[in-house]
Short mmCIF file of C-alpha atoms in Angstrom, two decimals:
data_model
loop_
_atom_site.label_atom_id
_atom_site.label_comp_id
_atom_site.label_asym_id
_atom_site.label_seq_id
_atom_site.Cartn_x
_atom_site.Cartn_y
_atom_site.Cartn_z
CA MET J 1 23.82 -13.66 70.46
CA ALA J 2 24.93 -10.70 72.75
CA THR J 3 21.10 -9.74 73.22
CA ALA J 4 20.44 -13.36 74.36
CA ASP J 5 23.30 -13.26 76.85
CA TRP J 6 22.23 -9.92 78.16
CA LEU J 7 18.41 -11.32 78.57
CA THR J 8 19.73 -14.50 80.28
CA GLN J 9 21.51 -12.53 82.80
CA THR J 10 18.55 -10.00 83.25
CA ARG J 11 15.85 -12.78 83.54
CA LYS J 12 17.80 -14.69 86.29
CA GLY J 13 16.93 -12.19 89.06
CA LEU J 14 13.47 -11.45 87.67
CA LEU J 15 12.43 -14.98 87.49
CA GLU J 16 12.83 -15.24 91.17
CA LEU J 17 10.52 -12.25 91.61
CA CYS J 18 7.89 -13.63 89.21
CA ILE J 19 7.87 -17.15 90.85
CA LEU J 20 7.19 -15.68 94.15
CA ALA J 21 4.43 -13.41 92.73
CA LEU J 22 2.95 -16.39 90.81
CA ILE J 23 2.73 -18.75 93.98
CA GLU J 24 1.63 -15.71 96.22
CA GLY J 25 -2.20 -16.15 95.56
CA GLU J 26 -2.38 -20.02 96.17
CA PRO J 27 -0.11 -22.91 96.36
CA THR J 28 0.87 -24.01 92.75
CA TYR J 29 2.60 -27.20 91.61
CA GLY J 30 5.86 -27.49 89.55
CA TYR J 31 4.55 -28.15 86.18
CA GLU J 32 1.94 -25.24 86.37
CA ILE J 33 4.62 -22.82 87.36
CA VAL J 34 6.80 -23.82 84.42
CA THR J 35 4.11 -23.91 81.86
CA ARG J 36 2.71 -20.30 82.99
CA LEU J 37 6.15 -18.64 83.02
CA ALA J 38 6.64 -20.47 79.57
CA ALA J 39 3.62 -18.67 78.18
CA ALA J 40 5.26 -15.20 78.67
CA PRO J 41 8.13 -15.62 75.96
CA PRO J 42 10.58 -12.97 77.00
CA LEU J 43 10.58 -14.66 80.55
CA ALA J 44 10.52 -18.25 79.31
CA ALA J 45 13.85 -19.74 80.11
CA GLY J 46 14.05 -23.41 79.17
CA GLU J 47 11.56 -25.38 81.33
CA GLY J 48 14.69 -26.95 82.88
CA THR J 49 15.82 -23.61 84.50
CA ILE J 50 12.92 -23.06 86.83
CA TYR J 51 13.23 -26.39 88.87
CA PRO J 52 16.83 -25.53 89.99
CA LEU J 53 15.53 -22.01 90.85
CA LEU J 54 12.61 -23.29 92.80
CA ARG J 55 14.92 -25.57 94.86
CA ARG J 56 17.04 -22.64 95.72
CA LEU J 57 13.94 -20.46 96.92
CA ARG J 58 12.97 -23.34 98.94
CA GLU J 59 16.23 -23.72 100.45
CA GLU J 60 16.49 -19.95 101.17
CA GLY J 61 13.35 -20.63 103.22
CA TRP J 62 10.90 -18.54 100.89
CA LEU J 63 8.85 -21.44 99.60
CA ARG J 64 7.90 -24.67 101.12
CA THR J 65 6.75 -27.71 99.37
CA TYR J 66 4.47 -30.54 99.77
CA TRP J 67 3.32 -33.65 97.59
CA LYS J 68 -0.35 -34.16 96.90
CA GLU J 69 -2.39 -36.60 94.77
CA SER J 70 -4.20 -35.13 91.63
CA GLU J 71 -7.50 -36.36 90.93
CA ALA J 72 -6.54 -38.08 87.62
CA GLY J 73 -3.05 -37.33 86.95
CA PRO J 74 0.47 -38.25 88.61
CA PRO J 75 1.05 -36.86 92.07
CA ARG J 76 2.16 -33.06 92.38
CA GLN J 77 4.70 -31.18 94.31
CA TYR J 78 3.05 -27.93 95.46
CA TYR J 79 4.86 -24.66 96.11
CA GLU J 80 3.56 -22.03 98.56
CA LEU J 81 5.23 -18.88 100.07
CA THR J 82 6.39 -19.05 103.79
CA ALA J 83 6.16 -15.73 105.74
CA SER J 84 9.73 -14.82 105.00
CA GLY J 85 8.80 -15.57 101.20
CA SER J 86 6.04 -12.92 101.48
CA ARG J 87 8.37 -10.47 103.05
CA ARG J 88 10.83 -11.30 100.35
CA LEU J 89 8.30 -10.58 97.67
CA VAL J 90 7.07 -7.28 99.24
CA GLU J 91 10.95 -6.38 99.06
CA LEU J 92 11.48 -7.32 95.69
CA ARG J 93 8.37 -5.76 94.56
CA SER J 94 9.38 -2.28 95.67
CA GLN J 95 12.84 -2.79 94.61
CA TRP J 96 11.49 -3.59 91.01
CA THR J 97 9.13 -0.59 90.94
CA GLY J 98 12.13 1.62 92.01
CA LEU J 99 14.08 -0.08 89.27
CA THR J 100 11.65 0.28 86.40
CA GLY J 101 11.18 4.10 87.20
CA ALA J 102 14.81 4.66 87.35
CA VAL J 103 15.41 2.76 84.01
CA ALA J 104 12.55 4.37 82.32
CA GLY J 105 13.99 7.66 83.38
CA ALA J 106 17.44 6.75 82.05
CA LEU J 107 16.01 5.56 78.53
CA ASN J 108 14.01 8.83 78.38
CA GLY J 109 17.14 11.03 79.15
CA ARG J 110 15.52 12.24 82.38
CA LEU J 111 18.67 11.14 84.39
CA LYS J 112 20.92 13.57 82.35
CA PRO J 113 22.32 16.62 84.39
CA GLN J 114 20.37 19.72 84.03
CA ARG J 115 22.69 22.57 84.26
CA GLU J 116 20.40 25.32 83.10
CA GLN J 117 18.46 24.93 86.38
CA ARG J 118 20.12 27.73 88.24
CA MET U 1 3.74 -43.34 86.47
CA SER U 2 2.62 -46.87 85.45
CA GLU U 3 4.45 -47.39 82.10
CA THR U 4 8.31 -46.35 81.88
CA ASN U 5 9.49 -44.82 78.89
CA PRO U 6 13.11 -45.82 78.05
CA ALA U 7 14.22 -42.37 76.79
CA VAL U 8 12.86 -40.88 80.04
CA GLU U 9 14.67 -43.32 82.18
CA ARG U 10 17.85 -42.95 80.30
CA TYR U 11 17.44 -38.99 80.88
CA LEU U 12 16.90 -39.37 84.52
CA ALA U 13 19.81 -41.83 84.83
CA ARG U 14 22.32 -39.33 83.06
CA PHE U 15 20.84 -36.43 85.26
CA THR U 16 21.54 -38.62 88.38
CA GLU U 17 24.99 -39.42 87.31
CA ALA U 18 25.65 -35.61 86.69
CA LEU U 19 25.01 -34.85 90.46
CA PRO U 20 28.07 -36.06 92.19
CA GLY U 21 28.71 -34.70 95.51
CA VAL U 22 25.01 -33.93 96.09
CA SER U 23 23.66 -35.99 99.11
CA ALA U 24 21.57 -39.06 98.27
CA ALA U 25 18.37 -37.76 99.67
CA GLU U 26 18.69 -34.33 97.98
CA ARG U 27 19.50 -36.02 94.75
CA GLY U 28 16.56 -38.32 95.16
CA GLU U 29 14.15 -35.08 95.61
CA MET U 30 15.48 -33.57 92.52
CA VAL U 31 15.05 -36.77 90.41
CA HIS U 32 11.68 -37.04 91.90
CA GLU U 33 10.58 -33.38 90.85
CA ILE U 34 12.08 -33.80 87.27
CA ARG U 35 10.20 -37.09 87.06
CA SER U 36 7.13 -35.63 88.17
CA HIS U 37 7.37 -32.66 85.68
CA ILE U 38 7.90 -35.26 82.75
CA ALA U 39 4.97 -37.41 84.25
CA GLU U 40 2.76 -34.36 84.24
CA ALA U 41 3.76 -33.22 80.70
CA LEU U 42 3.01 -36.85 79.22
CA PHE U 43 -0.19 -36.85 81.21
CA ALA U 44 -1.24 -33.62 79.25
CA GLY U 45 -0.49 -35.34 76.06
CA ARG U 46 2.89 -34.09 75.07
CA ASP U 47 5.58 -36.16 73.35
CA ALA U 48 8.38 -37.37 75.55
CA ALA U 49 11.03 -36.37 73.29
CA GLU U 50 9.78 -32.76 73.07
CA VAL U 51 9.28 -32.54 76.98
CA LEU U 52 12.97 -33.84 77.44
CA ALA U 53 14.27 -31.21 74.69
CA LYS U 54 12.33 -28.55 76.57
CA LEU U 55 14.15 -29.55 79.70
CA GLY U 56 17.48 -29.34 77.95
CA PRO U 57 20.40 -31.88 78.20
CA ALA U 58 20.41 -33.76 81.48
CA GLU U 59 23.85 -32.52 82.21
CA ARG U 60 22.95 -29.02 81.87
CA LEU U 61 19.99 -29.52 84.00
CA ALA U 62 22.25 -31.02 86.65
CA ALA U 63 24.71 -28.28 86.39
CA ALA U 64 21.97 -25.65 86.93
CA TYR U 65 20.98 -27.26 90.25
CA ARG U 66 24.59 -27.58 91.25
CA ALA U 67 24.89 -23.92 90.42
CA GLU U 68 21.79 -22.92 92.27
CA LEU U 69 22.80 -24.95 95.57
CA LEU U 70 26.34 -23.33 95.54
CA LEU U 71 24.63 -19.80 95.10
CA ASN U 72 22.64 -20.61 97.97
CA ARG U 73 25.69 -21.89 100.12
CA PRO U 74 28.12 -18.92 100.30
CA PRO U 75 29.21 -20.13 103.66
CA SER U 76 30.63 -23.25 102.18
CA SER U 77 33.75 -21.38 100.66
CA ALA U 78 33.63 -18.73 103.36
CA GLY U 79 33.25 -21.34 106.08
CA ARG U 80 36.13 -23.16 104.72
CA LEU U 81 38.31 -20.15 105.08
CA ALA U 82 37.07 -19.54 108.52
CA ARG U 83 37.72 -22.93 109.57
CA ILE U 84 41.37 -22.80 108.12
CA GLY U 85 41.71 -19.39 110.31
CA LEU U 86 40.24 -21.11 113.53
CA VAL U 87 42.47 -24.16 113.09
CA SER U 88 45.66 -21.82 112.42
CA ALA U 89 44.49 -20.07 115.62
CA LEU U 90 44.40 -23.37 117.44
CA ALA U 91 47.75 -24.23 116.01
CA GLY U 92 49.39 -20.98 116.92
CA THR U 93 48.14 -21.27 120.53
CA SER U 94 49.36 -24.69 120.78
CA LEU U 95 52.83 -23.65 119.50
CA LEU U 96 52.90 -20.77 122.02
CA SER U 97 51.57 -23.03 124.74
CA LEU U 98 54.34 -25.50 124.16
CA LEU U 99 57.07 -22.63 124.45
CA VAL U 100 55.26 -20.88 127.51
CA ILE U 101 54.63 -24.21 129.37
CA SER U 102 57.98 -25.66 128.80
CA LEU U 103 59.91 -22.51 129.87
CA LEU U 104 57.65 -21.99 133.03
CA ALA U 105 57.66 -25.71 133.98
CA SER U 106 61.48 -25.68 133.94
CA VAL U 107 61.93 -22.43 135.76
CA ALA U 108 59.32 -23.51 138.33
CA LEU U 109 60.87 -26.99 138.79
CA SER U 110 64.57 -26.08 139.02
CA PHE U 111 64.16 -22.76 141.08
CA VAL U 112 61.79 -24.54 143.44
CA VAL U 113 64.25 -27.61 143.79
CA SER U 114 67.42 -25.83 143.91
CA GLY U 115 65.98 -23.07 146.12
CA LEU U 116 64.83 -25.54 148.73
CA ALA U 117 68.21 -27.40 148.48
CA VAL U 118 70.13 -24.24 149.01
CA PHE U 119 67.95 -23.13 151.84
CA LEU U 120 68.13 -26.51 153.64
CA VAL U 121 71.80 -26.81 153.36
CA GLY U 122 72.12 -23.27 154.75
CA LEU U 123 69.85 -24.18 157.52
CA GLY U 124 71.84 -27.29 158.12
CA LEU U 125 75.24 -25.63 157.69
CA PRO U 126 76.30 -26.01 161.23
CA LEU U 127 75.89 -29.71 161.04
CA ILE U 128 78.35 -30.15 158.14
CA PRO U 129 81.68 -31.02 159.17
CA GLU U 130 84.31 -28.08 158.68
CA PRO U 131 86.67 -29.51 155.93
CA LEU U 132 83.82 -30.23 153.40
CA VAL U 133 83.15 -26.33 153.02
CA SER U 134 85.63 -23.90 152.18
CA SER U 135 84.40 -20.37 151.80
CA PRO U 136 85.69 -16.64 152.05
CA PHE U 137 82.67 -16.15 154.43
CA THR U 138 82.30 -16.99 157.96
CA ARG U 139 79.91 -19.87 158.76
CA GLY U 140 77.30 -17.52 159.95
CA GLN U 141 77.50 -15.25 157.06
CA SER U 142 77.37 -18.52 154.66
CA GLN U 143 74.37 -19.51 156.41
CA VAL U 144 72.45 -16.33 156.05
CA ILE U 145 73.34 -15.94 152.31
CA MET U 146 72.30 -19.42 151.51
CA MET U 147 69.19 -19.13 153.29
CA VAL U 148 68.10 -15.93 151.55
CA VAL U 149 69.34 -16.99 148.13
CA GLY U 150 67.36 -20.29 148.51
CA ALA U 151 64.27 -18.51 149.71
CA VAL U 152 64.52 -15.98 146.82
CA SER U 153 64.80 -18.84 144.44
CA LEU U 154 62.00 -20.76 145.91
CA VAL U 155 59.76 -17.54 145.72
CA LEU U 156 60.67 -17.11 142.16
CA GLY U 157 60.09 -20.82 141.53
CA LEU U 158 56.65 -20.77 142.96
CA ALA U 159 55.71 -17.63 141.14
CA ALA U 160 56.71 -19.44 137.90
CA ALA U 161 54.44 -22.30 138.87
CA MET U 162 51.54 -20.03 139.80
CA GLY U 163 52.08 -18.34 136.28
CA LEU U 164 52.12 -21.60 134.77
CA TRP U 165 48.74 -22.72 136.44
CA ALA U 166 47.11 -19.33 135.32
CA TYR U 167 48.45 -19.77 131.79
CA VAL U 168 47.31 -23.51 131.65
CA ARG U 169 43.82 -22.36 132.55
CA PHE U 170 43.69 -19.57 130.09
CA ALA U 171 44.89 -21.70 127.32
CA GLY U 172 42.47 -24.42 128.11
CA ARG U 173 39.61 -22.00 127.80
CA THR U 174 40.99 -20.66 124.66
CA VAL U 175 41.36 -23.90 123.01
CA GLN U 176 37.97 -25.22 124.12
CA GLY U 177 36.41 -22.20 122.60
CA LEU U 178 38.13 -22.56 119.34
CA LEU U 179 37.42 -26.34 119.16
CA ALA U 180 33.62 -25.40 119.92
CA ARG U 181 33.62 -22.86 117.13
CA ILE U 182 35.53 -25.39 114.71
CA ARG U 183 32.86 -28.07 115.70
CA THR U 184 29.79 -25.66 114.72
CA ARG U 185 31.49 -24.85 111.48
CA VAL U 186 32.00 -28.58 110.55
CA ALA U 187 28.42 -29.24 111.54
CA ALA U 188 27.17 -26.72 109.04
CA PRO U 189 25.79 -28.26 106.08
CA ALA U 190 28.34 -28.87 103.15
CA VAL U 191 27.61 -29.52 99.52
#
C-alpha cells in the first residue's frame, strides 16, 4: 500500500506535465486525453482524476477549451495550450530534465561526498 | 446523447449533489464534461457500469474537483485573512478617530467660545458697573489680563480646530483607501 501512496503523490505533479505535453501538438478532447494517459499504466490514475486536473489547468490559464461537434459521436470539449501554457510546459520540461538527472545521480550513488578528491 | 441511461443519470445526480458551494455555472460545466466523457465512452462501445467504475464513485470525483478548485485559489484563505486585517485596520482607525475627533472638537469649541467670551468681557469691562466685579487688580490691569488670556485661548481653540480639519481629511483618505482595498478583495472570486 505504501508504494501505491508514494506513486499517487509522485504522479500528481507529473500528470500535469504529461497533459500539457500531450496537448502541445494539437487540440485534444477530454476523452482522448484520458484514454491516452490510461494507456501508460504507471501514469494511469483513475479516469476520474484527469478531469478535475484539466479544470484546474484551465483555471490557471494554461489551457483553453471549446466545444465542437464530432462527425459521428457526441459533441467534444477540446483542450488547447494557451501562450502561458506553452511557457509553463517549457518550464516544467526543463525542471523535469534537471530532476531526472539528479534522481538518477542519487540512485547511482553519484551524489555521495567524494572526500578522496584532494 | 439521445437515450438516457438510469445508472448514468443517478451517477450524475449524485455528482451534482456532492458539489455544494460550487457556483451553478461552474457545476453545470463540470457535469457537462463528465456527461460528455460517458457519452464518448458509450459511443466507443464500452459498458456503462465499467465506465462509471473507472470514473470512481461520484462523491470522490466531486471531492477531486473541489480539491483542485481549492488548490487553484490560495487567495481564498489568504484573502480572507487580508480582509480581516483590513477591516481591523478600519476599525482601529475609526476608534482612534473617535478619540481624536472628540478631543480636538471639544478643545476647539470650548477654547474658542470661552476665549472669545473672556476677550469680549475684557474689552467691554469699562462698561460693566463697578459693584459687579471685585478684583485685586485695577480695572486697567484686569482688562489687559482678560484680553490676553481670551486671545491666547482663542488661538489655542482655532489651532485645535485646524488640527481637527487636517485630521478629518487624513482619516477620510485613509478610510477611503481601506474601503477600496476591502472592496477589491470582496470582488475577487470566492469558492
